[in-house]
Amino acid sequence: MSSIQTEIERRRTFAIISHPDAGKTTITEKFLWYGGVVREAGHVKAKSNKKFAMSDWMKIEQQRGISVTSSAISFPFRDCHINLLDTPGHQDFCEDTFRALTAVDSALVMIDSTKGVEAQTIKLMNVCRMRNTPIIIFMNKLDLDGRDAIELMDEVEKVLGIKPVPMSLPIGNGKLFQGVYSLIDNTVHFFNRDEAKQSIAKVSGLDDPKLDEWFEAKYLAELRERAELVQGAMESFDRDRYLKGEIGPLYFGSAIRNFGVKQLLDSIVEIAPSPVARLADERLVQATEPNFTGFVFKIQANTDPKHRDRIAYIRICSGKFERGNKALHCKTGKPVRLAAPTQFMANNKTVIDVAYAGDIFGVHDPGTFAIGDTLSESESLRFQGIPDFAPEHFVKVWLTDPMKSKQMTQGLRQLSEEGATQLFYPLSSPAPILGVVGELQFDVIKFRLEEEYLAKCRFEPVNVAVVRWITGTAKEIEKFKEEHSQDVARDKRDGLAYLCPNAFRLATVQKNYPNLQFLEVSERYGAN
Ligand code: G4P
């Protein structure tokens, strides 16, 4: 095997998805500790001491205590190179998470065992299902009085629509949590709140008499009953089916007590896929092809307020990338030099010399890139695009200080290129309209316009409920524009959008203009 192939095969690129508070930050910190990236395995986001997780690095995130942008973190574990994409759990930032999920090969779903499957997890899981992303499930907070293990697994199957395959089963629960029994290798992992006192022992099977010495009869009876039920009714682990996204191996543990976390990481190394082939319009691109290809999945401006900068995050789809290499920017057909490829450990940047398929790196972006752009060493390709989701909330933006008009225009343009908001310029009014999927995004935009661009703005409610992108013949479009000039706007790529006050009106308009198409999703890369 060539050294490029070996490097690619040891990559694991995944994201953690969960509902807020399920423990994603906590487990990320433990992973980083196992990777030797942080010295302390402590939960550094503890509100009590006002410290924050390294992945929660934007000022706004610190103020609100939620993850707003996705950052990528790399660390070594065993003989693997792991790329972990952090994703905002808050529902108002789901667009960012959707995009991050296009850049990973698998996902870890964290579920709070005291609550079961929650709303945001369902939404994100739907995206994973659309892409058949392989899923590993971690049932967290077993140290708390949680819900019954079997009931939780049932809920995963019914609500998340994926067949869970328990790799371990809990012994006891909550305050009486004793540990887990691994159904894969017949080991018992003894729980202790004190991490140093946790231990693992091998047994011959569920009827090994050693278990009777270690645990009270009631716990054992429950464990054996659960095991019987599971073995009778549930799927057994089959890696091919996991890779197709049909079954989800499931582990029980406690992130904060570092219980079951190493076993989870072991499992990611052992079963999660190395970089998978990616579909471009032209052909399927194998990760192990020697030529570099990749796509931009995220753009972020002003990561460092001291230096005005803009970073494009690229997921490498195939081959090897070397610092300073030129690549073809497929959309424009022009070569671009990717001068200082950077990997991120929260806000610590390291310039890298080489990177391989599966890796994520950032490059300084002078305004060349847009989300979804393909980069390629030689051949012109177009990886499948990342959709713009139809926004659900809208406001009109008025500048409060007319001297800052340039700053506001620049800020809005950059924030929309980052995907933080969608921007519409009505044909009939000078004030731009912002559209977002989650309302909290407005607060972030307002904050960032003021903080980063020094443009104080006022947001005014606007009577828009749905947006549809319009396509059709020039003549029909002209007619439509004349008749609906009050509700028609240009988006940032000059695409024509109908900003419609209500669904009823939309239905009428669709009936009146049968030759026009009213599209719910605008594919980012398609226009221009
Ligand atoms: P998130 O990133 O998914 O939003 O969750 P995060 O890790 O911030 O965890 C949410 C809360 O759940 C935190 O408590 C965290 O300490 C707690 N937690 C995480 N894993 C476990 C676990 O295995 N067992 C128990 N008992 N708690 C866990 P918090 O009080 O909200 O915040 P903090 O003051 O601890 O930061």
XYZ file of C-alpha atoms and ligand atoms in Angstrom:
564
model
C 0.000 0.000 0.000
C 1.330 3.473 -0.854
C 2.072 5.877 1.954
C -0.775 8.133 0.738
C -3.196 5.238 1.027
C -1.948 4.346 4.498
C -2.355 7.948 5.640
C -5.863 8.172 4.232
C -6.934 4.892 5.747
C -5.914 5.972 9.210
C -8.163 9.065 9.035
C -11.487 9.155 10.877
C -13.539 12.299 10.259
C -16.719 12.595 12.252
C -19.072 15.031 13.953
C -20.909 14.810 17.236
C -24.573 15.609 17.027
C -26.874 16.020 19.969
C -29.474 18.131 21.630
C -27.978 20.971 23.743
C -26.821 19.775 27.172
C -26.552 16.112 26.217
C -22.821 16.313 26.997
C -21.138 16.964 23.651
C -18.689 19.513 25.017
C -17.844 17.259 27.927
C -17.092 14.255 25.750
C -15.088 16.371 23.298
C -12.872 17.437 26.174
C -12.326 13.809 27.167
C -11.502 12.860 23.580
C -8.940 15.649 23.432
C -7.443 14.392 26.644
C -7.111 10.871 25.224
C -5.563 12.462 22.142
C -2.980 14.168 24.346
C -4.156 17.573 23.146
C -5.235 18.902 26.533
C -3.519 18.081 29.778
C -6.534 18.099 32.024
C -9.488 15.838 31.378
C -11.523 18.205 33.555
C -14.754 19.663 32.296
C -13.394 23.064 31.349
C -16.731 24.542 30.399
C -17.918 24.485 34.008
C -20.120 27.509 34.451
C -18.994 27.770 38.042
C -15.438 28.742 37.190
C -16.368 30.696 34.074
C -13.981 28.810 31.857
C -15.094 27.593 28.494
C -14.468 24.608 26.328
C -11.771 25.144 23.753
C -14.246 24.566 21.003
C -16.554 27.307 22.292
C -14.294 30.099 21.353
C -16.277 32.870 19.833
C -17.169 35.750 22.088
C -20.847 35.355 21.422
C -20.626 31.703 22.281
C -19.001 32.542 25.569
C -21.692 35.058 26.401
C -24.499 32.693 25.654
C -22.843 29.446 26.553
C -23.862 27.796 23.322
C -21.861 26.657 20.347
C -22.572 28.961 17.435
C -20.062 27.910 14.818
C -18.559 24.569 14.016
C -14.861 24.231 14.502
C -12.698 21.320 13.454
C -10.242 19.722 15.826
C -7.634 17.080 15.002
C -5.948 14.710 17.396
C -4.130 11.398 17.305
C -5.588 8.301 18.932
C -3.967 4.864 18.733
C -2.642 4.698 15.181
C -5.391 6.940 13.809
C -5.604 10.587 12.949
C -8.963 11.833 14.107
C -10.738 14.887 12.733
C -13.635 15.935 14.901
C -16.016 18.566 13.644
C -17.778 20.375 16.403
C -21.314 21.356 15.541
C -23.635 23.818 17.202
C -26.311 21.964 19.083
C -28.716 24.878 19.337
C -31.531 24.562 16.850
C -31.185 28.137 15.677
C -27.816 27.333 14.175
C -28.738 24.116 12.457
C -27.720 25.336 8.993
C -24.118 25.410 10.134
C -24.499 21.899 11.473
C -26.112 20.653 8.265
C -23.115 21.934 6.343
C -20.644 20.382 8.759
C -22.385 17.053 8.265
C -21.586 17.194 4.553
C -17.895 17.258 5.461
C -17.787 14.137 7.677
C -17.744 10.410 7.018
C -19.619 9.371 10.145
C -21.317 10.813 13.197
C -21.570 10.197 16.895
C -25.029 10.756 18.341
C -25.065 11.702 22.023
C -28.257 11.138 23.940
C -28.960 12.211 27.508
C -30.268 9.008 29.113
C -32.354 10.977 31.609
C -34.264 12.622 28.780
C -34.161 10.225 25.852
C -34.299 11.331 22.235
C -34.806 15.099 21.990
C -35.987 17.417 19.224
C -32.682 18.650 17.858
C -31.263 15.147 17.637
C -34.248 14.087 15.539
C -33.676 16.968 13.114
C -29.964 16.281 12.753
C -30.500 12.586 12.457
C -32.780 13.268 9.489
C -29.861 14.906 7.714
C -27.657 11.912 8.506
C -30.303 9.612 7.110
C -30.528 11.634 3.892
C -26.848 10.995 3.388
C -26.778 7.459 4.891
C -24.127 8.638 7.331
C -22.934 5.817 9.609
C -23.939 6.494 13.198
C -22.563 5.401 16.564
C -24.780 6.192 19.558
C -23.572 7.092 23.042
C -26.195 6.974 25.776
C -24.777 9.480 28.263
C -25.270 10.373 31.946
C -25.706 6.799 33.195
C -24.544 8.100 36.588
C -27.861 9.927 36.915
C -31.245 8.359 37.535
C -32.102 7.844 33.921
C -34.704 5.989 31.965
C -34.764 2.268 31.436
C -32.149 1.020 28.946
C -34.560 -1.058 26.889
C -37.081 1.764 26.734
C -34.337 4.142 25.557
C -33.256 1.768 22.813
C -36.862 1.359 21.702
C -37.158 5.107 21.480
C -33.994 5.334 19.368
C -35.461 2.852 16.941
C -38.932 4.397 16.797
C -38.081 8.083 16.930
C -34.665 8.249 15.286
C -35.486 5.553 12.774
C -32.250 3.643 13.171
C -31.938 0.153 14.580
C -29.739 0.355 17.678
C -27.332 -2.480 18.344
C -26.277 -2.419 22.004
C -22.574 -3.131 22.260
C -22.856 -3.002 26.045
C -25.610 -3.092 28.643
C -25.808 -1.140 31.895
C -25.755 -2.878 35.255
C -27.893 -0.875 37.665
C -28.865 2.698 37.075
C -28.344 6.229 38.457
C -27.090 6.338 42.036
C -26.979 2.560 41.957
C -25.161 2.382 38.625
C -22.633 -0.452 38.868
C -21.071 -0.474 35.420
C -21.561 -1.964 31.979
C -21.280 -5.416 30.536
C -19.731 -5.542 27.072
C -21.666 -7.885 24.816
C -18.839 -7.757 22.300
C -15.962 -9.113 24.359
C -17.610 -10.282 27.619
C -15.889 -7.767 29.837
C -17.273 -5.984 32.840
C -16.446 -2.322 33.219
C -16.873 -1.349 36.875
C -18.207 2.141 37.449
C -16.845 4.437 40.094
C -17.403 8.169 40.428
C -13.700 8.391 40.991
C -12.222 7.694 37.578
C -9.046 6.237 39.053
C -11.092 3.484 40.713
C -12.836 2.318 37.548
C -11.616 -1.051 36.291
C -12.262 -3.732 33.679
C -12.403 -7.521 34.118
C -12.902 -10.323 31.629
C -15.490 -13.079 32.187
C -16.426 -16.172 30.232
C -20.006 -15.062 29.605
C -23.178 -13.787 31.241
C -23.429 -16.933 33.393
C -19.864 -16.680 34.723
C -20.116 -17.229 38.538
C -17.660 -14.364 39.082
C -20.493 -11.996 38.220
C -22.459 -13.389 41.207
C -19.546 -12.578 43.472
C -19.283 -9.015 42.196
C -22.906 -7.915 41.916
C -26.068 -8.222 43.963
C -28.575 -10.724 42.578
C -31.147 -8.089 41.577
C -28.672 -6.296 39.290
C -27.583 -9.531 37.704
C -31.094 -10.760 37.156
C -31.909 -7.487 35.426
C -28.739 -7.631 33.293
C -29.398 -11.216 32.196
C -32.993 -10.411 31.420
C -31.969 -7.375 29.350
C -29.326 -9.398 27.533
C -31.816 -12.101 26.684
C -34.292 -9.579 25.410
C -31.688 -7.791 23.357
C -30.211 -10.947 21.891
C -33.652 -12.243 21.008
C -35.166 -9.074 19.604
C -32.398 -6.830 18.358
C -30.036 -6.892 15.449
C -26.518 -8.080 15.966
C -23.626 -5.961 14.870
C -22.762 -6.120 11.180
C -20.178 -3.613 9.997
C -21.513 -3.391 6.439
C -24.947 -2.516 7.697
C -23.458 0.067 10.061
C -21.543 1.614 7.131
C -24.774 1.840 5.155
C -26.415 3.700 8.048
C -28.934 0.894 8.694
C -27.903 0.024 12.234
C -26.309 2.110 14.973
C -23.982 0.481 17.497
C -24.901 1.843 20.911
C -22.773 2.329 24.030
C -23.763 3.312 27.553
C -21.556 5.536 29.698
C -20.962 8.801 31.444
C -18.932 11.503 29.751
C -18.330 13.534 32.858
C -17.059 10.511 34.801
C -14.970 9.465 31.795
C -16.774 6.160 31.910
C -17.006 4.303 28.618
C -15.390 7.159 26.728
C -12.198 5.303 25.822
C -14.231 2.272 24.683
C -16.225 4.621 22.493
C -13.083 6.090 20.938
C -11.708 2.578 20.451
C -14.850 1.701 18.612
C -14.613 4.799 16.383
C -11.074 3.762 15.447
C -12.101 0.153 14.830
C -15.404 0.451 13.010
C -15.944 4.019 11.774
C -15.112 4.464 8.102
C -11.957 6.017 6.782
C -12.653 8.730 4.185
C -15.338 7.557 1.813
C -15.741 8.145 -1.922
C -17.525 11.372 -2.834
C -19.890 12.002 -5.676
C -19.120 14.818 -8.112
C -21.351 15.705 -11.056
C -18.768 14.137 -13.355
C -17.904 10.920 -11.491
C -17.363 9.207 -8.154
C -14.080 10.354 -6.626
C -12.298 7.741 -4.495
C -10.551 9.087 -1.381
C -7.402 7.139 -2.154
C -6.876 8.651 -5.597
C -3.506 10.403 -5.518
C -4.696 13.775 -6.861
C -5.951 16.354 -4.410
C -9.624 17.334 -4.526
C -11.759 19.035 -1.897
C -14.652 21.389 -1.309
C -15.382 24.443 0.803
C -17.984 23.658 3.449
C -17.677 26.684 5.669
C -16.474 30.258 5.498
C -15.829 32.367 8.516
C -14.892 36.001 8.708
C -13.076 37.716 11.545
C -12.020 34.736 13.609
C -9.387 37.006 15.048
C -10.831 40.463 15.744
C -7.308 41.965 15.753
C -6.766 41.015 12.120
C -9.561 41.326 9.629
C -9.516 37.927 8.050
C -11.708 35.420 6.357
C -11.088 31.710 6.410
C -12.467 29.112 4.026
C -12.630 25.611 5.524
C -11.919 22.849 3.053
C -12.647 19.163 3.395
C -10.148 17.115 1.381
C -12.014 14.468 -0.601
C -9.072 12.707 -2.231
C -5.308 12.523 -2.354
C -2.608 14.479 -0.642
C -2.347 18.207 -0.271
C 0.968 19.969 0.246
C 1.449 23.443 1.584
C 1.772 26.043 -1.158
C 0.238 23.775 -3.796
C -1.819 25.366 -6.495
C -5.305 24.072 -7.104
C -7.914 24.665 -9.709
C -10.853 26.669 -8.402
C -13.310 24.720 -10.498
C -16.116 27.283 -10.504
C -13.986 30.016 -12.070
C -11.516 27.732 -13.842
C -8.678 29.772 -12.321
C -5.697 28.384 -10.407
C -5.443 29.483 -6.774
C -2.448 29.131 -4.474
C -3.429 27.694 -1.097
C -0.544 29.368 0.656
C -0.847 28.807 4.386
C -3.122 25.846 5.051
C -4.083 25.919 8.677
C -5.535 23.418 11.068
C -7.399 24.593 14.106
C -7.371 23.658 17.693
C -10.107 26.041 18.701
C -8.436 29.416 18.191
C -4.888 28.058 18.068
C -3.827 27.846 14.468
C -1.069 25.603 13.156
C 0.212 25.832 9.627
C 0.406 22.344 8.177
C 2.800 21.008 5.554
C 0.731 18.092 4.316
C -2.835 16.930 4.663
C -4.727 13.960 3.314
C -8.239 12.996 2.293
C -10.495 13.281 5.324
C -8.595 16.226 6.754
C -10.054 19.658 7.158
C -7.937 22.737 6.712
C -8.535 26.435 6.516
C -7.031 28.900 4.085
C -7.047 32.652 4.006
C -9.821 33.678 1.657
C -9.486 37.027 -0.081
C -13.104 36.754 -1.183
C -12.580 34.075 -3.819
C -14.504 31.207 -2.286
C -18.131 30.449 -1.609
C -19.607 27.538 0.293
C -19.787 24.466 -1.943
C -16.868 25.430 -4.244
C -14.746 22.527 -5.487
C -10.937 22.655 -5.565
C -8.971 20.157 -7.571
C -5.346 19.511 -8.465
C -5.988 19.190 -12.181
C -9.365 17.950 -13.349
C -12.440 20.169 -13.335
C -15.026 18.683 -10.985
C -18.066 19.774 -9.068
C -18.825 17.984 -5.815
C -22.479 17.744 -4.977
C -23.672 21.002 -3.515
C -24.714 22.130 -0.132
C -28.240 23.493 -0.183
C -29.421 26.828 1.157
C -32.357 26.087 3.398
C -35.396 28.270 2.935
C -35.290 30.723 5.855
C -38.250 30.913 8.167
C -37.729 34.267 9.897
C -37.190 37.626 8.225
C -36.287 41.190 9.212
C -35.550 44.411 7.374
C -32.242 46.022 8.298
C -31.915 49.761 8.871
C -28.593 51.353 9.629
C -28.714 53.681 12.636
C -25.580 55.645 11.698
C -25.687 56.617 7.986
C -21.890 57.102 7.986
C -21.437 53.352 8.352
C -23.215 52.284 5.211
C -20.070 50.774 3.645
C -19.369 48.781 6.792
C -22.913 47.448 6.966
C -22.878 46.399 3.311
C -19.545 44.647 3.765
C -20.662 42.998 7.015
C -23.909 41.713 5.561
C -22.159 40.419 2.465
C -19.534 38.603 4.495
C -21.991 37.176 6.997
C -24.145 35.867 4.181
C -21.141 34.347 2.418
C -20.362 32.584 5.679
C -23.871 31.222 5.651
C -24.765 33.032 8.909
C -27.766 34.608 7.186
C -29.396 34.830 3.808
C -29.517 38.247 2.286
C -32.176 39.660 -0.033
C -32.269 43.028 -1.767
C -35.911 43.939 -2.449
C -36.505 45.477 -5.859
C -38.725 48.084 -4.218
C -36.786 49.197 -1.117
C -33.234 50.222 -0.219
C -33.270 48.280 3.077
C -31.983 44.719 2.742
C -33.951 41.819 4.194
C -32.299 39.102 6.237
C -33.648 35.575 6.386
C -32.627 32.966 8.928
C -33.688 29.479 9.914
C -33.493 30.119 13.676
C -34.378 33.452 15.274
C -31.378 33.468 17.583
C -29.252 33.970 14.466
C -30.549 37.565 14.336
C -28.973 38.322 17.722
C -25.673 36.926 16.538
C -25.779 38.930 13.305
C -26.655 42.155 15.116
C -23.908 41.541 17.620
C -21.336 40.760 14.946
C -22.317 43.727 12.756
C -21.719 46.010 15.711
C -18.673 44.256 17.128
C -16.794 43.347 13.965
C -17.982 45.900 11.426
C -18.875 48.812 13.776
C -22.244 49.105 12.042
C -25.101 49.603 14.472
C -28.371 48.456 12.955
C -32.022 48.271 13.748
C -33.968 45.182 12.726
C -37.591 45.730 11.799
C -40.206 43.009 11.422
C -41.260 42.421 7.855
C -44.308 40.687 6.480
C -42.602 37.688 4.901
C -43.430 34.104 5.785
C -41.882 32.020 3.024
C -39.269 32.471 0.366
C -39.171 30.715 -2.995
C -36.530 31.020 -5.685
C -38.088 31.693 -9.066
C -36.995 30.186 -12.352
C -38.671 30.188 -15.733
C -38.652 31.983 -19.064
C -37.465 35.616 -19.145
C -40.867 36.786 -20.375
C -42.815 35.092 -17.568
C -40.336 36.344 -14.989
C -40.652 39.930 -16.231
C -44.430 39.686 -15.993
C -44.177 38.282 -12.480
C -41.734 41.004 -11.424
C -44.059 43.732 -12.642
C -47.065 42.313 -10.910
C -45.290 41.477 -7.618
C -42.571 44.136 -7.489
C -43.247 44.709 -3.765
C -42.414 41.112 -2.901
C -39.552 40.290 -5.247
C -35.911 40.488 -4.245
C -32.478 39.582 -5.532
C -30.363 37.228 -3.437
C -26.620 37.635 -3.071
C -25.924 35.777 -6.299
C -28.496 37.782 -8.193
C -30.987 34.934 -8.082
C -34.603 36.070 -8.046
C -36.599 35.303 -4.931
C -40.265 35.716 -4.121
C -40.706 36.865 -0.511
C -44.212 35.818 0.158
C -46.378 37.057 3.069
C -48.197 33.764 3.575
C -48.586 30.239 2.271
C -52.069 30.951 0.900
C -50.721 33.724 -1.345
C -47.966 31.408 -2.536
C -50.499 28.785 -3.586
C -52.499 31.392 -5.545
C -49.411 32.744 -7.262
C -48.284 29.249 -8.202
C -51.666 28.654 -9.761
C -51.527 31.924 -11.685
C -48.007 31.261 -12.968
C -47.973 27.565 -13.887
C -44.899 28.014 -16.084
C -42.714 29.407 -13.320
C -40.957 27.222 -10.810
C -40.967 28.239 -7.155
C -38.038 26.429 -5.557
C -37.729 25.797 -1.843
C -33.990 25.269 -1.865
C -31.365 27.174 -3.766
C -28.254 25.129 -4.360
C -25.360 27.229 -3.259
C -22.940 26.380 -5.952
C -25.305 26.383 -8.867
C -25.674 30.071 -9.524
C -23.277 32.552 -11.173
P -23.499 20.157 25.391
O -22.133 20.542 24.928
O -24.058 18.979 24.668
O -24.469 21.290 25.439
O -23.396 19.638 26.894
P -22.265 19.820 27.975
O -21.101 18.956 27.700
O -22.019 21.273 28.192
O -23.012 19.189 29.221
C -24.243 19.710 29.705
C -24.335 19.476 31.185
O -24.377 18.066 31.416
C -23.172 19.993 31.965
O -23.650 20.363 33.247
C -22.275 18.780 32.120
O -21.429 18.855 33.234
C -23.328 17.700 32.309
N -22.852 16.357 31.926
C -22.222 15.944 30.817
N -22.000 14.615 30.851
C -22.497 14.164 32.012
C -22.564 12.881 32.633
O -22.112 11.868 32.143
N -23.166 12.835 33.857
C -23.677 13.935 34.482
N -24.218 13.788 35.672
N -23.618 15.162 33.921
C -23.042 15.273 32.707
P -24.116 21.803 33.633
O -24.434 21.813 35.061
O -25.151 22.301 32.685
O -22.899 22.685 33.303
P -21.524 22.783 34.034
O -21.738 23.734 35.130
O -21.147 21.401 34.476
O -20.735 23.312 32.909
